[in-house]
Amino acid sequence: MTNVKVNSVAKTYGSVPVLRDITTEFPEGSFTSLLGPSGSGKTTLLRIVAGFIKPDEGIVMIGNSDVTEVPVWGRNIGMMFQSYALFPHMTVEQNVAFGLERRGIKGVEAKKQANQALEMVHLPDFGKRYPKQLSGGQQQRVALARAMVIKPSVLLLDEPLSALDRRLRQEMQVELLRIQRESGLTTIFVTHDQEEALTLSDKIAILDKGRIVQIGEPGEVYEKPLTRFAAEFLGDSNFLKGKVEGGAVRLADGTVVRASGALPADGADVTLAVRPEKMSVVSSLEEASNSIRARITTVIYAGQALSYLLVTPGGLQLKLFAQNKDGRVLSEGEVVTLAWSPEHTIAVAE
Amino acid sequence: MTYLGRAYLFAMLFFLYTPIVVMMAMGFNESSLYEMPFSFSTKWYEALYQNTPLLTSGMNSIIIAIITAVIATSLGTMAAVALERRTFRGKSLLQLLLLPPIAIPWLITGTAMLVFFYWSGIGRGMHALLIGHVALAIPYVVLVVGTGFKTIRADLEEAAMSLGSTPVHAFFAVTLPLLYPSIIGAALFAFAVSLDQFVISYFLATPGYTTLPVQIYSAIRKGFTPEINAISTLLLLGSMGAILIFARFAKPGDVSDKR
């Protein structure tokens, strides 16, 4: 078992920088998601760790060895691809045994290990079939068995679940997590699905324009986003712009809002982020809360949850998420008071 | 609508195959002037057995077609691999230049080859025929194999490499087996292009070394005998057999990764 480190890694295609000066560590046994929109560089970073792409600058360490110059086939990685990438002309068993044979394990022993791996993904007795005789979910399980059977140093997952339908995807998430926990493999998972990242990961790294804008535990990244991008990409956020004034923030319409954590010096411009589910509609104000009056413009009824779009007299657009608990649904045009705790009011960098 | 469709299908098969069936039948007709009534005879096949020029040129055609298929398929496959999986200087130019020869009339290509071979000292004869046929067949091979390549996802080789294959091993263990149907198809194509070839062969053949189409052409000018039907029938059965074997053993696209 090994950790993975990247140090000052940069990659440019033509004149387009895809990764800029990435330094981070993926601790031993951790499950880290690289989360970002397309073009953020998350796949490039994964492929650099895998060895498919050579970084222009920086080094990649797997365990204690510098593998920057080592090609893919010398790195002992397990990789899963979005398209499964099973070899269509080989049986399931031959697919799984492929990596074993490259390591000099052949014949009966390779067969035994391949079948053990297939048992691990709950597909015993599937060895003699061809990939195209399997469903998408089964193919993905075979791909996982094939990646795990070689006892890799790291497991690299390139959006492996995005081609599956919702129910199967959730099933595979559980499976993936179970196998990752049992094996204790350091895992790097590329995804653009924030829910998947939150459910699976020990750590989430949010990438934007070739940089890691924030990395941390899911709860930490969600509750304390550092930048506007992080607040917006992982979950949803309301943004309140204002000026710092005596340890609080005065918004454009004059409302004074208190925030948690450090604020810049008085007079500086600042953006505050508030999660839509942290706000609630109140009838009487508590002393400690932030509050603002707003009119409901749109009601979105989604069964278990409700979302509202609101606008303040000052023209600020807000979102509010509420549980459909007491059966009370607010209606369009109603003017309400929204309150939320200063603790959930986070200053973010633009 | 189905009625029209069926009629169309029938008409198409009728016009394609009737002349061939008539041609084959006449090889078994006793009359040397293709006269009716039909009376079965194998005399033209016996005569063919004695007709050394026709048989020799038939053999020449087959040998040239086989050698052409082998050389053009190897070179063309390598070119297709390079064009599909590598980037290099002049790639787009090469891609562009590979295809027009298919559209250039053979008469023009043949004249150009004759002039060039005469001027460069290559001359005429078997070697010239081979060079001409191979040059002619390569674009077809590149086209067929290249199309086969597009059905194979690049991440299959990446998966193999992640499991410990070098790029060379990944190519031979994964890509090449998936490419076999296309390669066999391309080889048959090259074989057919060579076997069919008349215009270029006519220019490049020598009196002592000709191919079957050229020989048939000169035989027709002297006078038509059903021996030509006989050898055509044999040749036709041979090529049909090859196609059937191919269709039986390598269903094109069968192993490709379709989802």
XYZ file of C-alpha atoms in Angstrom:
609
model
C 0.000 0.000 0.000
C 1.311 3.321 -1.014
C 0.550 6.983 -1.175
C 0.779 9.119 -4.282
C 2.335 12.536 -4.476
C 2.444 15.045 -7.273
C 4.820 17.930 -6.987
C 4.640 21.144 -9.060
C 3.089 19.286 -11.972
C 2.280 21.390 -15.029
C 1.083 20.479 -18.485
C 0.454 22.676 -21.497
C -1.072 21.663 -24.814
C 0.140 24.062 -27.485
C -0.357 27.374 -25.739
C -3.209 26.162 -23.526
C -2.175 25.425 -19.939
C -4.177 22.387 -18.806
C -2.545 21.974 -15.411
C -0.676 24.684 -13.564
C 1.648 23.900 -10.716
C -0.304 21.126 -9.001
C 1.147 19.942 -5.712
C -0.879 17.526 -3.638
C -0.770 14.230 -1.841
C -3.134 11.279 -1.979
C -2.591 9.557 1.383
C -2.213 5.820 1.727
C -5.555 4.022 1.585
C -7.546 7.181 0.879
C -10.304 7.641 -1.666
C -9.873 11.014 -3.338
C -12.206 12.460 -5.923
C -11.001 14.898 -8.528
C -14.074 16.978 -9.167
C -14.410 19.653 -11.779
C -16.117 20.677 -14.982
C -14.814 19.403 -18.313
C -11.625 21.201 -19.203
C -10.655 21.674 -15.568
C -7.707 19.302 -15.970
C -8.970 16.496 -13.721
C -8.596 13.791 -16.353
C -5.181 15.108 -17.365
C -4.027 14.896 -13.748
C -5.265 11.301 -13.492
C -3.564 10.375 -16.758
C -0.334 11.938 -15.540
C -0.477 9.791 -12.395
C -1.250 6.780 -14.611
C 1.654 7.583 -16.903
C -0.256 8.084 -20.139
C 0.785 11.723 -20.193
C 4.188 13.079 -19.297
C 4.031 16.329 -17.364
C 6.009 19.268 -18.760
C 7.202 20.036 -15.257
C 7.079 18.470 -11.839
C 7.337 14.949 -10.515
C 4.986 12.094 -9.670
C 5.776 9.819 -6.739
C 4.118 6.475 -6.095
C 5.207 5.346 -2.641
C 8.832 6.260 -2.265
C 9.795 6.090 -5.898
C 9.806 8.876 -8.422
C 7.866 7.434 -11.372
C 7.847 10.568 -13.535
C 10.003 8.837 -16.146
C 8.414 5.390 -15.763
C 5.947 4.491 -18.545
C 2.410 3.263 -17.760
C 3.291 -0.400 -18.119
C 5.987 -0.137 -15.464
C 3.880 1.610 -12.828
C 1.691 -1.200 -11.519
C -1.549 0.745 -11.569
C -5.109 -0.523 -11.712
C -7.244 1.559 -13.985
C -10.930 1.677 -14.862
C -12.163 3.489 -17.921
C -15.436 5.210 -18.693
C -16.054 2.808 -21.588
C -15.050 -0.267 -19.507
C -12.390 -1.039 -22.177
C -12.785 -4.803 -21.915
C -11.054 -6.727 -24.689
C -13.965 -7.888 -26.866
C -12.118 -10.855 -28.392
C -11.252 -12.401 -25.017
C -13.459 -14.162 -22.516
C -14.106 -12.562 -19.146
C -11.545 -14.880 -17.592
C -8.921 -14.027 -20.228
C -9.629 -10.350 -19.677
C -9.056 -10.634 -15.948
C -5.984 -12.840 -16.384
C -4.394 -10.454 -18.917
C -2.511 -8.428 -16.325
C -1.480 -11.586 -14.455
C 0.083 -13.035 -17.568
C 2.037 -9.827 -18.085
C 3.429 -10.462 -14.610
C 4.471 -13.993 -15.423
C 1.556 -15.672 -13.641
C 0.150 -18.209 -16.089
C -1.970 -21.322 -16.419
C -3.759 -22.760 -13.396
C -2.523 -20.110 -10.990
C -3.697 -17.259 -13.258
C -7.052 -18.996 -13.654
C -7.407 -19.366 -9.896
C -6.602 -15.735 -9.158
C -8.841 -14.503 -11.976
C -11.753 -16.481 -10.609
C -11.122 -15.203 -7.098
C -11.269 -11.666 -8.461
C -14.517 -12.463 -10.262
C -15.944 -13.789 -7.023
C -14.995 -10.566 -5.319
C -17.185 -8.624 -7.774
C -19.973 -11.212 -7.471
C -19.524 -12.619 -10.950
C -18.336 -16.183 -10.413
C -19.327 -18.519 -13.289
C -19.057 -15.665 -15.784
C -15.485 -16.525 -16.804
C -16.324 -18.283 -20.038
C -18.551 -15.534 -21.422
C -17.545 -12.758 -23.757
C -17.884 -9.100 -22.697
C -20.646 -8.377 -25.184
C -22.781 -11.067 -23.517
C -22.768 -9.045 -20.298
C -24.779 -6.013 -19.231
C -23.100 -2.657 -18.704
C -22.975 -3.101 -14.938
C -21.506 -6.587 -15.247
C -18.888 -5.333 -17.700
C -17.903 -2.648 -15.238
C -17.527 -5.280 -12.506
C -15.261 -7.307 -14.765
C -13.233 -4.170 -15.432
C -12.907 -3.676 -11.674
C -11.825 -7.298 -11.179
C -9.279 -6.919 -13.982
C -7.847 -3.785 -12.378
C -7.738 -5.279 -8.870
C -6.386 -8.744 -9.626
C -2.878 -7.462 -10.357
C -2.645 -6.038 -6.819
C -1.880 -2.528 -8.053
C -0.209 0.169 -5.972
C -2.985 2.630 -6.821
C -6.441 2.406 -8.279
C -7.246 5.057 -10.871
C -10.847 5.522 -11.921
C -11.700 7.645 -14.935
C -15.425 8.363 -14.570
C -16.105 4.622 -14.511
C -19.738 4.909 -13.469
C -20.939 7.671 -15.742
C -22.131 5.303 -18.476
C -24.398 3.389 -16.089
C -27.992 4.256 -15.311
C -28.882 5.771 -11.962
C -29.858 2.645 -10.041
C -26.891 0.610 -11.273
C -24.586 3.502 -10.551
C -25.649 3.612 -6.917
C -25.208 -0.137 -6.661
C -21.706 0.112 -8.131
C -20.832 2.989 -5.800
C -21.534 0.777 -2.797
C -19.585 -2.080 -4.366
C -16.653 0.139 -5.272
C -16.495 1.576 -1.785
C -16.663 -1.881 -0.186
C -13.840 -3.240 -2.337
C -11.751 -0.118 -1.878
C -12.165 -0.280 1.905
C -11.379 -3.996 2.031
C -8.276 -3.656 -0.104
C -7.111 -0.424 1.459
C -5.957 0.761 -1.958
C -5.099 4.387 -2.523
C -7.759 5.440 -4.999
C -8.079 8.447 -7.255
C -11.468 8.948 -8.816
C -12.260 11.403 -11.582
C -15.845 12.578 -11.739
C -17.973 15.525 -12.663
C -20.828 14.213 -10.507
C -20.731 16.113 -7.208
C -23.133 13.746 -5.461
C -20.922 10.787 -6.358
C -17.871 12.644 -5.091
C -19.570 13.477 -1.781
C -20.812 9.920 -1.226
C -17.608 8.074 -2.048
C -14.665 10.168 -1.042
C -12.478 10.662 1.964
C -11.199 13.738 0.220
C -12.475 15.891 -2.587
C -10.214 18.010 -4.733
C -12.046 20.658 -6.710
C -10.300 21.639 -9.902
C -10.875 24.706 -11.979
C -8.862 25.899 -14.982
C -5.938 23.612 -14.254
C -5.645 24.375 -10.546
C -6.799 22.618 -7.418
C -8.914 25.341 -5.849
C -9.673 23.367 -2.717
C -8.943 19.952 -1.300
C -10.334 18.492 1.887
C -12.867 16.173 3.456
C -16.307 16.303 1.817
C -17.926 17.988 4.843
C -15.195 20.552 5.083
C -15.235 21.425 1.380
C -19.001 21.628 1.388
C -19.376 23.654 4.597
C -16.365 25.912 4.164
C -15.818 26.588 0.467
C -12.806 28.786 -0.138
C -13.801 30.247 -3.476
C -16.949 31.207 -5.284
C -16.248 28.447 -7.800
C -15.997 25.772 -5.099
C -19.188 27.023 -3.452
C -21.011 26.908 -6.751
C -19.647 23.695 -8.239
C -20.084 21.519 -5.168
C -23.682 22.045 -4.166
C -25.543 25.305 -4.640
C -24.950 28.692 -3.098
C -26.399 32.152 -2.672
C -23.852 34.903 -3.082
C -24.138 38.175 -1.206
C -21.800 40.969 -2.203
C -20.958 43.817 0.102
C -18.355 45.849 1.919
C -16.736 45.001 5.216
C -17.878 47.400 7.931
C -17.005 47.012 11.588
C -16.515 43.255 11.542
C -19.708 42.627 9.542
C -20.706 43.047 5.908
C -23.021 45.720 4.580
C -24.799 44.610 1.406
C -25.670 46.994 -1.413
C -29.228 47.402 -0.119
C -28.027 48.318 3.366
C -28.653 44.980 5.076
C -25.918 44.107 7.549
C -24.829 40.468 7.583
C -22.468 38.748 9.977
C -20.179 35.998 8.777
C -18.052 33.267 10.307
C -14.294 33.247 10.078
C -11.963 36.049 9.235
C -13.049 38.942 7.046
C -10.827 41.336 5.132
C -10.150 44.823 6.502
C -12.887 47.441 6.758
C -13.936 48.939 3.435
C -12.876 45.918 1.357
C -15.261 44.277 -1.111
C -16.303 40.804 -0.079
C -18.521 37.967 -1.370
C -20.410 35.811 1.099
C -21.754 32.358 0.268
C -24.800 30.844 1.946
C -26.150 27.379 1.103
C -29.834 27.530 0.061
C -30.779 24.813 2.582
C -29.269 26.790 5.467
C -31.798 29.561 5.015
C -35.267 29.275 6.409
C -38.467 31.250 6.444
C -39.171 32.707 9.894
C -42.045 34.592 11.455
C -40.124 36.109 14.345
C -36.477 37.068 14.294
C -33.911 35.669 16.637
C -31.245 38.054 17.832
C -28.286 36.058 16.509
C -29.507 35.480 12.976
C -28.857 37.175 9.703
C -32.048 38.018 7.882
C -33.358 39.523 4.701
C -36.828 40.164 3.254
C -37.581 38.673 -0.123
C -40.485 37.936 -2.470
C -41.011 34.457 -3.870
C -40.877 34.435 -7.667
C -40.847 30.703 -8.438
C -41.862 27.582 -6.565
C -40.319 24.266 -7.623
C -42.084 21.287 -6.130
C -39.886 18.165 -6.189
C -41.722 15.784 -3.874
C -39.545 15.357 -0.815
C -38.001 18.778 -1.217
C -39.079 22.223 -2.287
C -37.014 24.904 -3.831
C -37.917 28.531 -4.120
C -36.435 31.333 -6.129
C -36.727 34.686 -4.425
C -35.810 38.281 -5.061
C -35.064 40.974 -2.480
C -36.302 44.563 -2.796
C -32.715 45.432 -3.688
C -32.881 43.058 -6.697
C -30.737 40.268 -5.235
C -31.662 36.779 -6.513
C -31.773 34.057 -3.870
C -32.462 30.319 -3.705
C -34.040 28.492 -0.810
C -34.285 24.730 -0.310
C -36.807 23.377 2.194
C -37.884 19.924 3.291
C -41.485 19.120 2.454
C -42.156 18.452 6.122
C -45.218 20.195 7.497
C -47.038 20.289 4.206
C -46.837 24.042 4.004
C -45.916 25.213 0.550
C -45.312 28.913 0.106
C -46.835 30.520 -2.937
C -45.484 32.840 -5.578
C -45.703 36.507 -4.721
C -45.541 35.969 -0.947
C -43.095 38.247 0.854
C -41.192 36.406 3.587
C -38.314 36.924 5.986
C -35.357 34.615 5.434
C -33.057 33.938 8.335
C -29.800 32.060 8.595
C -26.964 31.683 11.022
C -23.754 33.716 10.720
C -21.991 30.359 11.125
C -23.254 29.382 7.668
C -22.177 32.619 6.095
C -18.766 32.101 4.512
C -16.584 34.703 2.878
C -15.288 33.273 -0.408
C -12.685 34.491 -2.881
C -14.114 35.541 -6.233
C -44.209 -1.146 -51.052
C -42.841 -4.558 -50.080
C -44.020 -5.719 -53.490
C -41.997 -3.038 -55.240
C -39.043 -3.775 -53.024
C -39.137 -7.439 -53.886
C -39.465 -6.706 -57.582
C -36.488 -4.375 -57.368
C -34.409 -6.977 -55.525
C -35.369 -9.615 -58.059
C -34.514 -7.369 -61.016
C -31.159 -6.520 -59.460
C -30.190 -10.140 -58.870
C -31.530 -11.097 -62.316
C -29.396 -8.585 -64.189
C -26.357 -9.352 -62.052
C -26.411 -13.094 -62.265
C -28.140 -14.041 -65.538
C -25.199 -13.113 -67.748
C -22.895 -15.051 -65.435
C -25.129 -18.123 -65.457
C -25.449 -17.953 -69.250
C -21.694 -17.568 -69.557
C -21.116 -20.619 -67.333
C -23.732 -22.680 -69.154
C -22.201 -21.922 -72.534
C -18.945 -23.405 -71.358
C -20.780 -26.717 -71.251
C -22.466 -26.302 -74.627
C -21.021 -28.346 -77.430
C -21.389 -25.723 -80.151
C -18.329 -23.563 -80.663
C -20.547 -20.795 -82.015
C -22.782 -20.695 -78.931
C -25.646 -22.207 -80.928
C -28.814 -23.626 -79.525
C -30.131 -26.182 -78.739
C -27.971 -26.773 -75.686
C -26.161 -30.056 -75.648
C -24.027 -30.835 -72.644
C -20.341 -31.422 -73.218
C -17.095 -31.032 -71.331
C -15.076 -30.724 -74.516
C -14.178 -27.064 -73.879
C -12.718 -27.981 -70.539
C -10.696 -30.678 -72.223
C -9.623 -28.184 -74.878
C -8.735 -25.707 -72.151
C -6.472 -28.327 -70.632
C -4.508 -28.253 -73.892
C -4.601 -24.478 -74.258
C -1.245 -23.642 -72.739
C -1.288 -19.831 -73.310
C -4.657 -19.458 -71.580
C -3.652 -21.713 -68.671
C -0.266 -20.088 -68.243
C -1.742 -16.615 -68.211
C -4.371 -17.836 -65.752
C -1.623 -19.089 -63.439
C 0.258 -15.810 -63.898
C -2.855 -13.876 -62.905
C -3.352 -15.904 -59.759
C 0.307 -15.732 -58.737
C 0.428 -11.988 -59.288
C -2.838 -11.522 -57.412
C -1.562 -13.517 -54.433
C 1.767 -11.699 -54.261
C -0.015 -8.358 -54.704
C -2.448 -9.217 -51.921
C 0.371 -10.164 -49.532
C 2.554 -7.124 -50.236
C -0.239 -4.557 -50.509
C -1.962 -5.843 -47.358
C 1.215 -5.678 -45.294
C 2.242 -2.242 -46.513
C -1.302 -0.890 -46.471
C -1.988 -2.167 -42.960
C 1.185 -0.539 -41.689
C 0.168 2.710 -43.369
C -3.313 2.480 -41.832
C -1.819 1.911 -38.351
C 0.381 4.966 -38.762
C -2.438 7.110 -40.096
C -4.868 6.104 -37.359
C -2.667 5.975 -34.298
C 0.355 8.192 -34.858
C 0.946 11.828 -35.506
C 3.774 12.781 -37.813
C 4.753 15.519 -40.232
C 2.901 15.389 -43.519
C 0.216 13.029 -42.220
C -2.733 14.972 -43.605
C -0.967 15.356 -46.948
C -0.364 11.616 -47.101
C -3.965 10.909 -46.178
C -5.085 13.252 -48.919
C -2.772 11.740 -51.531
C -3.725 8.136 -50.803
C -7.266 8.341 -52.037
C -7.296 10.054 -55.470
C -5.668 7.035 -57.207
C -8.924 5.175 -56.583
C -10.780 7.818 -58.564
C -8.229 8.283 -61.367
C -9.230 6.261 -64.451
C -7.035 3.194 -64.807
C -6.287 4.095 -68.402
C -4.573 7.248 -67.210
C -2.730 5.512 -64.375
C -1.698 2.770 -66.808
C -0.370 5.198 -69.393
C 1.490 7.105 -66.690
C 3.026 3.894 -65.353
C 4.058 2.730 -68.809
C 5.741 6.039 -69.571
C 7.400 6.168 -66.149
C 8.549 2.542 -66.164
C 9.924 2.911 -69.695
C 11.728 6.133 -68.804
C 13.132 4.846 -65.506
C 14.329 1.556 -66.933
C 11.973 -0.609 -64.907
C 10.503 -1.753 -68.202
C 7.686 -4.242 -68.569
C 7.068 -7.799 -67.448
C 6.175 -9.565 -64.235
C 8.064 -7.224 -61.905
C 6.459 -4.198 -63.540
C 3.026 -5.785 -63.261
C 3.636 -6.474 -59.586
C 4.761 -2.938 -58.850
C 1.744 -1.557 -60.719
C -0.758 -3.832 -59.036
C 0.633 -3.281 -55.542
C 0.592 0.489 -56.033
C -2.973 0.236 -57.217
C -4.151 -1.991 -54.369
C -2.558 -0.142 -51.433
C -5.122 2.694 -51.247
C -7.926 0.138 -51.062
C -6.175 -1.686 -48.231
C -5.553 1.546 -46.312
C -9.199 2.464 -46.750
C -10.574 -0.903 -45.598
C -8.152 -1.407 -42.686
C -8.458 2.252 -41.673
C -12.221 1.887 -41.475
C -11.753 -1.237 -39.365
C -9.471 0.726 -37.059
C -12.146 3.308 -36.376
C -14.344 0.629 -34.784
C -11.606 -0.195 -32.246
C -11.490 2.155 -29.309
C -8.088 3.595 -28.465
C -8.663 2.983 -24.772
C -8.417 -0.777 -25.310
C -4.685 -0.387 -25.910
C -4.498 1.956 -22.935
C -6.196 -0.654 -20.774
C -3.642 -3.232 -21.923
C -0.806 -0.845 -21.107
C -2.228 -0.153 -17.655
C -2.101 -3.920 -17.106
C 1.559 -4.081 -18.039
C 1.701 -4.326 -21.830
C 4.268 -2.350 -23.752
C 2.715 -0.468 -26.698
C 4.022 -3.138 -29.075
C 2.549 -5.971 -27.011
C -0.734 -4.075 -26.639
C -0.927 -3.732 -30.423
C -0.293 -7.407 -31.097
C -2.419 -8.725 -28.219
C -5.411 -6.437 -28.558
C -5.596 -4.295 -31.672
C -4.327 -6.738 -34.287
C -6.726 -9.595 -33.386
C -9.617 -7.134 -33.562
C -8.327 -5.972 -36.921
C -8.130 -9.442 -38.539
C -11.529 -9.298 -40.255
C -10.625 -5.957 -41.827
C -7.196 -7.206 -42.855
C -8.611 -10.333 -44.470
C -11.226 -8.218 -46.212
C -8.526 -5.858 -47.422
C -6.429 -8.772 -48.701
C -9.393 -10.094 -50.689
C -9.930 -6.612 -52.060
C -6.294 -6.364 -53.130
C -6.492 -9.849 -54.656
C -9.607 -8.866 -56.618
C -8.166 -5.534 -57.766
C -5.153 -7.400 -59.153
C -7.075 -10.293 -60.688
C -9.535 -7.920 -62.348
C -6.917 -5.575 -63.636
C -6.894 -5.273 -67.410
C -5.855 -1.798 -68.521
C -2.634 -1.530 -66.546
C -1.741 -5.162 -67.162
C -2.303 -4.617 -70.891
C 0.295 -1.849 -70.866
C 2.824 -3.584 -68.666
C 2.578 -7.172 -69.940
C 5.085 -8.485 -72.473
C 4.294 -10.965 -75.236
C 5.989 -13.642 -73.164
C 4.317 -12.761 -69.881
C 0.644 -11.848 -69.780
C -2.224 -12.129 -67.376
C -5.538 -13.794 -68.041
C -7.614 -10.683 -68.852
C -4.978 -9.592 -71.359
C -4.810 -13.082 -72.852
C -8.605 -13.310 -73.094
C -8.694 -9.921 -74.778
C -6.246 -10.984 -77.466
C -7.989 -14.353 -77.822
C -11.330 -12.608 -78.392
C -9.785 -10.532 -81.124
C -8.718 -13.701 -82.898
C -11.995 -15.486 -82.365
C -14.176 -16.455 -79.493
C -14.221 -20.074 -78.310
C -16.032 -21.479 -75.276
C -12.655 -22.303 -73.735
C -12.815 -18.712 -72.495
C -16.104 -19.504 -70.824
C -14.489 -22.513 -69.237
C -11.551 -20.680 -67.720
C -13.813 -17.783 -66.656
C -16.057 -20.265 -64.890
C -13.099 -21.795 -63.041
C -11.813 -18.393 -62.023
C -15.248 -17.284 -60.884
C -15.757 -20.379 -58.748
C -12.316 -19.826 -57.248
C -13.023 -16.233 -56.209
C -16.529 -17.039 -54.978
C -15.061 -19.814 -52.869
C -12.562 -17.414 -51.337
C -15.308 -14.914 -50.482
C -17.466 -17.628 -48.922
C -14.587 -18.882 -46.804
C -13.986 -15.333 -45.618
C -17.646 -14.786 -44.792
C -17.758 -18.067 -42.893
C -14.676 -17.611 -40.733
C -14.421 -13.888 -40.197
C -17.763 -12.215 -39.863
C -16.738 -8.621 -40.496
C -17.226 -6.438 -37.442
C -18.259 -9.374 -35.307
C -15.580 -8.950 -32.699
C -15.526 -5.184 -32.725
C -16.599 -3.445 -29.567
C -20.165 -2.449 -30.314
C -22.366 -1.124 -27.604
